[in-house]
DNA sequence: TTGGTTGCAAAATGTTTGCATGACC
DNA sequence: GGTCATGCAAACATTTTGCAACCAA
């Protein structure tokens, strides 16, 4: 089957797909989904998207999980666990990393545009002798506009 | 069975045990463990401690999980999920909440004494219109003194 | 061609739930 | 005594793994 749309949308991934792993169409699909998503996605959400887009061929959960860890290992995506869910979510690692405000009621994830940690992280790192900081995670919890009205 | 040790060590919990739930010896044991722990503990770690301390009577996982959610609901303890593990950890909610630096290799959790978010959280909340902030989570990742030597 | 990748099914892990027994107030 | 909590086992959800078939380089 010839699929122009895919052939086209794969182009944009050429720059970001890690050289260290094989370029399969499953992995390209997974990375494209994360690349375009505005919020981090769980393995189940990725599975949903894959199998609604490509009804003809199935995508297995094992493939998704294995691809996600391959991307994570390569540094292309980031895995995090939000306090409101008990599953992991994944997102494309933009040069500017993201943080989220999570609604405790409807579980909506609202991206926070700026990273306030940037300025204080070096200072903070000094208070932990010998620890080499490579990253950080931050999350606000509370209630979104809709849910706080009710 | 008369157990002086328990009768004694329970005293310190009188002030913090929530009125809203029944005071059973299982819950007292669980809360006492969390109260004394310097790092957040998983359900499995609590299970270990309980069953090594009290070899005579068994503690079920279901009891631990149910007790933990009861305490969490009452606001006595806090549940969080660290990025390095895929299970939840629980800690006693001190008036001064805690953050941790987590080693990506040995998974050691090093408490960060100060909360740098305090000063910036109000400012930050303004950037998310309508969102009511009730809490936050923060975590540094990297390598601890030992592991960064290797 | 060949080693890495996939899909399937089964296993492992962490957590939740139904139900009868038992303990707290 | 009545209600709520416990323990057990079984269910559940998420993630991992073994293995044969398959595909990208």
CSV table of C-alpha atoms (C1' of nucleotides) in Angstrom, one decimal:
chain,number,residue,atom,x,y,z
A,1,UNK,CA,0.0,0.0,0.0
A,2,UNK,CA,1.3,3.4,-1.0
A,3,UNK,CA,0.8,6.0,1.7
A,4,UNK,CA,1.8,9.5,0.8
A,5,UNK,CA,0.7,11.0,4.0
A,6,UNK,CA,3.0,8.8,6.0
A,7,UNK,CA,5.9,9.2,3.6
A,8,UNK,CA,5.5,12.9,4.1
A,9,UNK,CA,5.1,13.1,7.8
A,10,UNK,CA,8.1,10.9,8.4
A,11,UNK,CA,10.4,13.5,6.9
A,12,UNK,CA,10.1,15.7,9.9
A,13,UNK,CA,11.4,12.9,12.1
A,14,UNK,CA,14.6,12.4,10.1
A,15,UNK,CA,16.5,14.9,12.3
A,16,UNK,CA,15.4,13.6,15.6
A,17,UNK,CA,15.3,9.9,15.2
A,18,UNK,CA,18.3,8.4,17.0
A,19,UNK,CA,21.0,6.9,14.9
A,20,UNK,CA,21.6,4.2,17.5
A,21,UNK,CA,18.5,2.2,16.7
A,22,UNK,CA,16.9,0.7,13.7
A,23,UNK,CA,14.3,2.9,11.9
A,24,UNK,CA,11.1,0.7,11.7
A,25,UNK,CA,7.7,2.0,10.7
A,26,UNK,CA,6.4,1.2,14.1
A,27,UNK,CA,9.0,3.3,15.8
A,28,UNK,CA,8.5,6.1,13.4
A,29,UNK,CA,4.8,6.1,14.1
A,30,UNK,CA,5.3,6.1,17.8
A,31,UNK,CA,7.8,8.9,17.7
A,32,UNK,CA,5.6,11.0,15.4
A,33,UNK,CA,2.7,10.7,17.8
A,34,UNK,CA,4.8,11.8,20.7
A,35,UNK,CA,6.4,14.6,18.7
A,36,UNK,CA,3.0,16.1,17.9
A,37,UNK,CA,1.4,15.6,21.3
A,38,UNK,CA,0.9,18.6,23.5
A,39,UNK,CA,0.7,16.5,26.6
A,40,UNK,CA,2.6,13.4,27.7
A,41,UNK,CA,1.0,10.2,26.7
A,42,UNK,CA,0.7,6.8,28.4
A,43,UNK,CA,1.5,3.5,26.6
A,44,UNK,CA,-2.3,2.9,26.4
A,45,UNK,CA,-3.0,6.2,24.8
A,46,UNK,CA,-0.3,5.7,22.2
A,47,UNK,CA,-1.8,2.2,21.6
A,48,UNK,CA,-5.2,3.8,21.0
A,49,UNK,CA,-3.9,6.4,18.6
A,50,UNK,CA,-1.8,3.9,16.6
A,51,UNK,CA,-4.7,1.4,16.2
A,52,UNK,CA,-7.2,4.1,15.2
A,53,UNK,CA,-4.9,5.6,12.7
A,54,UNK,CA,-3.8,2.3,11.2
A,55,UNK,CA,-6.8,0.0,11.4
A,56,UNK,CA,-5.2,-2.4,9.0
A,57,UNK,CA,-2.1,-3.5,10.9
A,58,UNK,CA,-2.0,-4.1,14.6
A,59,UNK,CA,0.5,-2.7,17.0
A,60,UNK,CA,1.4,-4.8,20.1
A,61,UNK,CA,1.9,-3.3,23.5
A,62,UNK,CA,5.2,-5.1,23.8
A,63,UNK,CA,6.4,-3.2,20.7
A,64,UNK,CA,5.3,0.1,22.2
A,65,UNK,CA,6.9,-0.5,25.5
A,66,UNK,CA,10.1,-1.8,23.9
A,67,UNK,CA,10.2,1.2,21.5
A,68,UNK,CA,9.6,3.6,24.3
A,69,UNK,CA,12.5,2.3,26.4
A,70,UNK,CA,14.7,2.4,23.3
A,71,UNK,CA,13.8,6.0,22.7
A,72,UNK,CA,14.3,6.8,26.4
A,73,UNK,CA,17.7,5.2,26.5
A,74,UNK,CA,18.7,7.2,23.4
A,75,UNK,CA,17.5,10.4,25.1
A,76,UNK,CA,14.8,11.1,22.5
A,77,UNK,CA,11.9,10.9,24.9
A,78,UNK,CA,11.4,11.3,28.6
A,79,UNK,CA,9.4,9.0,30.9
A,80,UNK,CA,7.7,10.4,34.0
A,81,UNK,CA,5.0,9.3,36.4
A,82,UNK,CA,2.4,11.8,37.5
A,83,UNK,CA,1.0,11.6,41.0
A,84,UNK,CA,-2.6,11.3,39.8
A,85,UNK,CA,-2.1,8.3,37.7
A,86,UNK,CA,-0.4,5.0,38.4
A,87,UNK,CA,1.1,4.5,35.0
A,88,UNK,CA,4.0,6.1,33.3
A,89,UNK,CA,3.7,8.8,30.6
A,90,UNK,CA,6.1,9.6,27.9
A,91,UNK,CA,6.9,12.8,25.9
A,92,UNK,CA,9.2,14.0,23.2
A,93,UNK,CA,12.2,15.6,24.8
A,94,UNK,CA,12.1,19.2,23.5
A,95,UNK,CA,15.2,21.3,23.9
A,96,UNK,CA,12.9,23.2,26.3
A,97,UNK,CA,11.6,20.6,28.7
A,98,UNK,CA,8.1,20.9,30.2
A,99,UNK,CA,6.3,20.8,33.5
A,100,UNK,CA,2.6,20.3,34.1
A,101,UNK,CA,-0.1,21.4,36.4
A,102,UNK,CA,-2.3,18.4,37.0
A,103,UNK,CA,-5.9,18.5,38.0
A,104,UNK,CA,-6.7,16.2,40.9
A,105,UNK,CA,-10.3,15.8,39.8
A,106,UNK,CA,-10.4,15.4,36.0
A,107,UNK,CA,-6.6,14.6,35.7
A,108,UNK,CA,-6.2,17.2,33.0
A,109,UNK,CA,-2.5,18.1,32.3
A,110,UNK,CA,-1.8,21.7,31.7
A,111,UNK,CA,1.6,22.6,30.5
A,112,UNK,CA,3.5,25.2,32.4
A,113,UNK,CA,5.3,27.4,29.9
A,114,UNK,CA,8.3,28.4,31.9
A,115,UNK,CA,10.6,26.4,34.0
A,116,UNK,CA,11.1,28.1,37.3
A,117,UNK,CA,13.7,25.6,38.4
A,118,UNK,CA,16.3,26.8,35.9
A,119,UNK,CA,17.5,29.7,38.0
A,120,UNK,CA,17.6,27.9,41.3
A,121,UNK,CA,18.8,24.4,40.4
A,122,UNK,CA,22.5,25.1,40.6
A,123,UNK,CA,22.1,26.7,44.0
A,124,UNK,CA,20.0,23.8,45.1
A,125,UNK,CA,22.5,21.2,43.9
A,126,UNK,CA,25.2,22.7,46.2
A,127,UNK,CA,23.2,21.7,49.2
A,128,UNK,CA,23.6,18.0,48.4
A,129,UNK,CA,27.3,17.3,48.7
A,130,UNK,CA,28.7,14.9,46.0
A,131,UNK,CA,25.4,14.5,44.2
A,132,UNK,CA,25.6,15.1,40.4
A,133,UNK,CA,22.4,16.6,39.2
A,134,UNK,CA,21.4,15.5,35.7
A,135,UNK,CA,17.7,16.4,35.6
A,136,UNK,CA,14.7,17.3,37.6
A,137,UNK,CA,11.0,16.8,37.7
A,138,UNK,CA,8.3,19.2,38.9
A,139,UNK,CA,4.6,19.1,39.0
A,140,UNK,CA,1.9,21.3,40.4
A,141,UNK,CA,-1.3,19.7,41.7
A,142,UNK,CA,-4.6,21.4,42.3
A,143,UNK,CA,-7.9,22.0,40.5
A,144,UNK,CA,-8.4,23.3,37.0
A,145,UNK,CA,-10.8,26.1,36.1
A,146,UNK,CA,-13.7,23.8,35.4
A,147,UNK,CA,-13.3,21.6,38.4
A,148,UNK,CA,-12.7,24.3,40.9
A,149,UNK,CA,-16.1,25.9,39.9
A,150,UNK,CA,-18.0,22.8,41.0
B,1,UNK,CA,-0.8,-10.9,74.6
B,2,UNK,CA,0.5,-8.0,76.6
B,3,UNK,CA,3.0,-5.9,74.8
B,4,UNK,CA,4.6,-3.1,76.8
B,5,UNK,CA,6.8,-2.0,73.9
B,6,UNK,CA,3.9,-1.3,71.7
B,7,UNK,CA,1.9,0.4,74.4
B,8,UNK,CA,4.8,2.7,74.9
B,9,UNK,CA,5.7,3.5,71.4
B,10,UNK,CA,2.1,4.2,70.4
B,11,UNK,CA,2.0,7.3,72.7
B,12,UNK,CA,3.8,9.5,70.4
B,13,UNK,CA,1.2,8.9,67.7
B,14,UNK,CA,-1.7,10.1,69.8
B,15,UNK,CA,-1.4,13.6,68.5
B,16,UNK,CA,-1.1,12.8,64.9
B,17,UNK,CA,-3.4,9.8,64.4
B,18,UNK,CA,-6.5,11.1,62.6
B,19,UNK,CA,-9.8,11.1,64.6
B,20,UNK,CA,-11.8,10.2,61.5
B,21,UNK,CA,-10.6,6.5,61.4
B,22,UNK,CA,-10.5,3.7,63.8
B,23,UNK,CA,-7.3,3.2,65.8
B,24,UNK,CA,-6.2,-0.4,65.2
B,25,UNK,CA,-2.9,-1.8,66.1
B,26,UNK,CA,-2.1,-2.4,62.4
B,27,UNK,CA,-2.7,1.2,61.5
B,28,UNK,CA,-0.7,2.3,64.5
B,29,UNK,CA,2.2,0.2,63.4
B,30,UNK,CA,2.1,1.5,59.9
B,31,UNK,CA,1.9,5.1,60.9
B,32,UNK,CA,4.7,4.7,63.4
B,33,UNK,CA,7.0,3.3,60.7
B,34,UNK,CA,6.3,6.2,58.4
B,35,UNK,CA,6.6,8.6,61.2
B,36,UNK,CA,10.2,7.4,62.0
B,37,UNK,CA,11.3,6.9,58.5
B,38,UNK,CA,13.8,9.4,57.0
B,39,UNK,CA,12.8,8.5,53.4
B,40,UNK,CA,9.5,7.7,51.8
B,41,UNK,CA,8.6,4.0,51.8
B,42,UNK,CA,6.9,1.8,49.4
B,43,UNK,CA,4.1,-0.6,50.5
B,44,UNK,CA,6.5,-3.5,50.1
B,45,UNK,CA,9.1,-1.8,52.3
B,46,UNK,CA,6.5,-1.2,55.0
B,47,UNK,CA,5.4,-4.9,54.6
B,48,UNK,CA,9.0,-5.9,55.2
B,49,UNK,CA,9.4,-3.8,58.3
B,50,UNK,CA,6.1,-4.9,59.8
B,51,UNK,CA,6.8,-8.6,59.3
B,52,UNK,CA,10.4,-8.5,60.6
B,53,UNK,CA,9.3,-6.5,63.7
B,54,UNK,CA,6.3,-8.7,64.4
B,55,UNK,CA,7.2,-12.2,63.4
B,56,UNK,CA,4.3,-13.6,65.3
B,57,UNK,CA,1.4,-12.0,63.5
B,58,UNK,CA,1.2,-11.4,59.8
B,59,UNK,CA,0.3,-8.2,58.1
B,60,UNK,CA,-1.5,-8.4,54.8
B,61,UNK,CA,-0.8,-6.2,51.8
B,62,UNK,CA,-4.4,-5.4,51.5
B,63,UNK,CA,-4.4,-4.0,55.0
B,64,UNK,CA,-1.3,-1.9,54.3
B,65,UNK,CA,-2.8,-0.5,51.1
B,66,UNK,CA,-6.1,0.2,52.7
B,67,UNK,CA,-4.5,1.8,55.7
B,68,UNK,CA,-2.3,4.0,53.5
B,69,UNK,CA,-5.2,5.3,51.5
B,70,UNK,CA,-7.1,6.0,54.7
B,71,UNK,CA,-4.2,8.0,56.1
B,72,UNK,CA,-3.8,9.7,52.8
B,73,UNK,CA,-7.4,10.7,52.6
B,74,UNK,CA,-7.2,12.0,56.2
B,75,UNK,CA,-4.1,14.1,55.2
B,76,UNK,CA,-1.8,12.3,57.6
B,77,UNK,CA,0.5,11.0,54.9
B,78,UNK,CA,1.4,11.8,51.3
B,79,UNK,CA,1.7,9.5,48.4
B,80,UNK,CA,4.1,10.2,45.6
B,81,UNK,CA,5.6,8.3,42.7
B,82,UNK,CA,9.3,8.8,41.9
B,83,UNK,CA,10.6,8.5,38.4
B,84,UNK,CA,13.1,5.8,39.1
B,85,UNK,CA,10.6,3.4,40.5
B,86,UNK,CA,7.3,2.2,39.2
B,87,UNK,CA,5.6,1.9,42.5
B,88,UNK,CA,4.2,4.5,44.9
B,89,UNK,CA,6.0,5.6,48.0
B,90,UNK,CA,4.4,7.1,51.1
B,91,UNK,CA,5.7,9.4,53.8
B,92,UNK,CA,4.4,11.1,56.9
B,93,UNK,CA,3.2,14.6,56.2
B,94,UNK,CA,5.4,16.8,58.2
B,95,UNK,CA,4.5,20.4,58.5
B,96,UNK,CA,7.6,21.0,56.4
B,97,UNK,CA,7.2,18.9,53.4
B,98,UNK,CA,10.1,17.2,51.7
B,99,UNK,CA,11.8,16.8,48.4
B,100,UNK,CA,14.4,14.3,47.3
B,101,UNK,CA,17.4,13.9,45.1
B,102,UNK,CA,17.2,10.4,43.6
B,103,UNK,CA,20.1,8.5,42.3
B,104,UNK,CA,19.4,7.0,38.9
B,105,UNK,CA,21.8,4.1,39.5
B,106,UNK,CA,21.4,2.9,43.1
B,107,UNK,CA,18.0,4.6,43.6
B,108,UNK,CA,19.0,6.1,46.9
B,109,UNK,CA,16.7,8.9,48.0
B,110,UNK,CA,18.5,11.9,49.5
B,111,UNK,CA,16.2,14.4,51.3
B,112,UNK,CA,16.6,18.0,50.2
B,113,UNK,CA,16.4,20.1,53.3
B,114,UNK,CA,14.9,23.3,51.9
B,115,UNK,CA,12.0,23.7,49.5
B,116,UNK,CA,13.0,26.2,46.9
B,117,UNK,CA,9.5,26.2,45.4
B,118,UNK,CA,8.0,28.1,48.3
B,119,UNK,CA,9.1,31.5,47.1
B,120,UNK,CA,8.2,31.0,43.5
B,121,UNK,CA,5.0,29.0,43.6
B,122,UNK,CA,2.6,31.9,43.9
B,123,UNK,CA,4.2,33.7,41.0
B,124,UNK,CA,4.1,30.5,39.0
B,125,UNK,CA,0.4,29.8,39.8
B,126,UNK,CA,-0.5,33.1,38.2
B,127,UNK,CA,0.7,31.9,34.8
B,128,UNK,CA,-2.0,29.2,34.8
B,129,UNK,CA,-5.3,31.1,34.6
B,130,UNK,CA,-8.1,29.6,36.7
B,131,UNK,CA,-6.0,26.8,38.1
B,132,UNK,CA,-6.1,26.5,41.9
B,133,UNK,CA,-2.8,25.2,43.2
B,134,UNK,CA,-3.0,23.0,46.3
B,135,UNK,CA,0.3,21.2,46.2
B,136,UNK,CA,3.4,20.5,44.3
B,137,UNK,CA,6.0,17.8,43.7
B,138,UNK,CA,9.7,18.2,42.9
B,139,UNK,CA,12.5,15.8,42.4
B,140,UNK,CA,16.1,16.0,41.4
B,141,UNK,CA,17.6,13.2,39.4
B,142,UNK,CA,21.3,12.4,39.0
B,143,UNK,CA,24.0,10.3,40.6
B,144,UNK,CA,24.9,10.1,44.2
B,145,UNK,CA,28.4,10.5,45.6
B,146,UNK,CA,29.2,6.8,45.4
B,147,UNK,CA,27.7,6.1,42.1
B,148,UNK,CA,29.3,9.1,40.3
B,149,UNK,CA,32.7,7.9,41.3
B,150,UNK,CA,32.4,4.6,39.4
C,1,DT,C1',22.3,-12.4,5.2
C,2,DT,C1',22.0,-11.5,9.7
C,3,DG,C1',21.2,-9.3,13.9
C,4,DG,C1',17.9,-6.5,15.6
C,5,DT,C1',12.7,-6.0,15.9
C,6,DT,C1',8.0,-7.6,16.0
C,7,DG,C1',3.8,-10.0,17.6
C,8,DC,C1',1.8,-13.2,20.4
C,9,DA,C1',1.1,-15.3,24.7
C,10,DA,C1',2.4,-16.0,29.2
C,11,DA,C1',4.5,-14.2,33.3
C,12,DA,C1',5.8,-10.8,36.6
C,13,DT,C1',4.7,-6.8,39.3
C,14,DG,C1',2.0,-3.6,41.9
C,15,DT,C1',-2.5,-2.6,43.5
C,16,DT,C1',-7.5,-3.3,44.3
C,17,DT,C1',-11.7,-5.9,45.7
C,18,DG,C1',-15.3,-9.5,47.6
C,19,DC,C1',-16.3,-11.8,51.4
C,20,DA,C1',-16.3,-14.1,55.8
C,21,DT,C1',-14.1,-13.5,60.2
C,22,DG,C1',-12.6,-10.6,63.7
C,23,DA,C1',-11.7,-6.3,66.4
C,24,DC,C1',-12.7,-1.6,68.1
C,25,DC,C1',-15.7,1.8,70.3
D,1,DG,C1',-23.7,-5.1,69.5
D,2,DG,C1',-23.0,-2.9,65.5
D,3,DT,C1',-19.9,-1.1,62.5
D,4,DC,C1',-15.9,-0.9,60.5
D,5,DA,C1',-11.2,-3.2,59.7
D,6,DT,C1',-8.7,-7.4,58.6
D,7,DG,C1',-6.9,-11.4,56.1
D,8,DC,C1',-7.1,-14.4,52.5
D,9,DA,C1',-7.6,-15.3,47.8
D,10,DA,C1',-8.8,-13.9,43.5
D,11,DA,C1',-9.2,-10.1,40.2
D,12,DC,C1',-7.2,-6.3,38.0
D,13,DA,C1',-4.0,-3.1,35.5
D,14,DT,C1',0.4,-2.2,33.8
D,15,DT,C1',4.7,-3.6,32.3
D,16,DT,C1',8.1,-7.3,31.1
D,17,DT,C1',9.8,-11.4,28.9
D,18,DG,C1',10.5,-15.9,25.9
D,19,DC,C1',10.3,-17.4,21.5
D,20,DA,C1',9.5,-18.0,16.6
D,21,DA,C1',8.7,-15.3,12.5
D,22,DC,C1',10.1,-11.2,10.2
D,23,DC,C1',12.3,-7.1,8.4
D,24,DA,C1',15.7,-3.2,7.9
D,25,DA,C1',20.4,-2.5,6.9
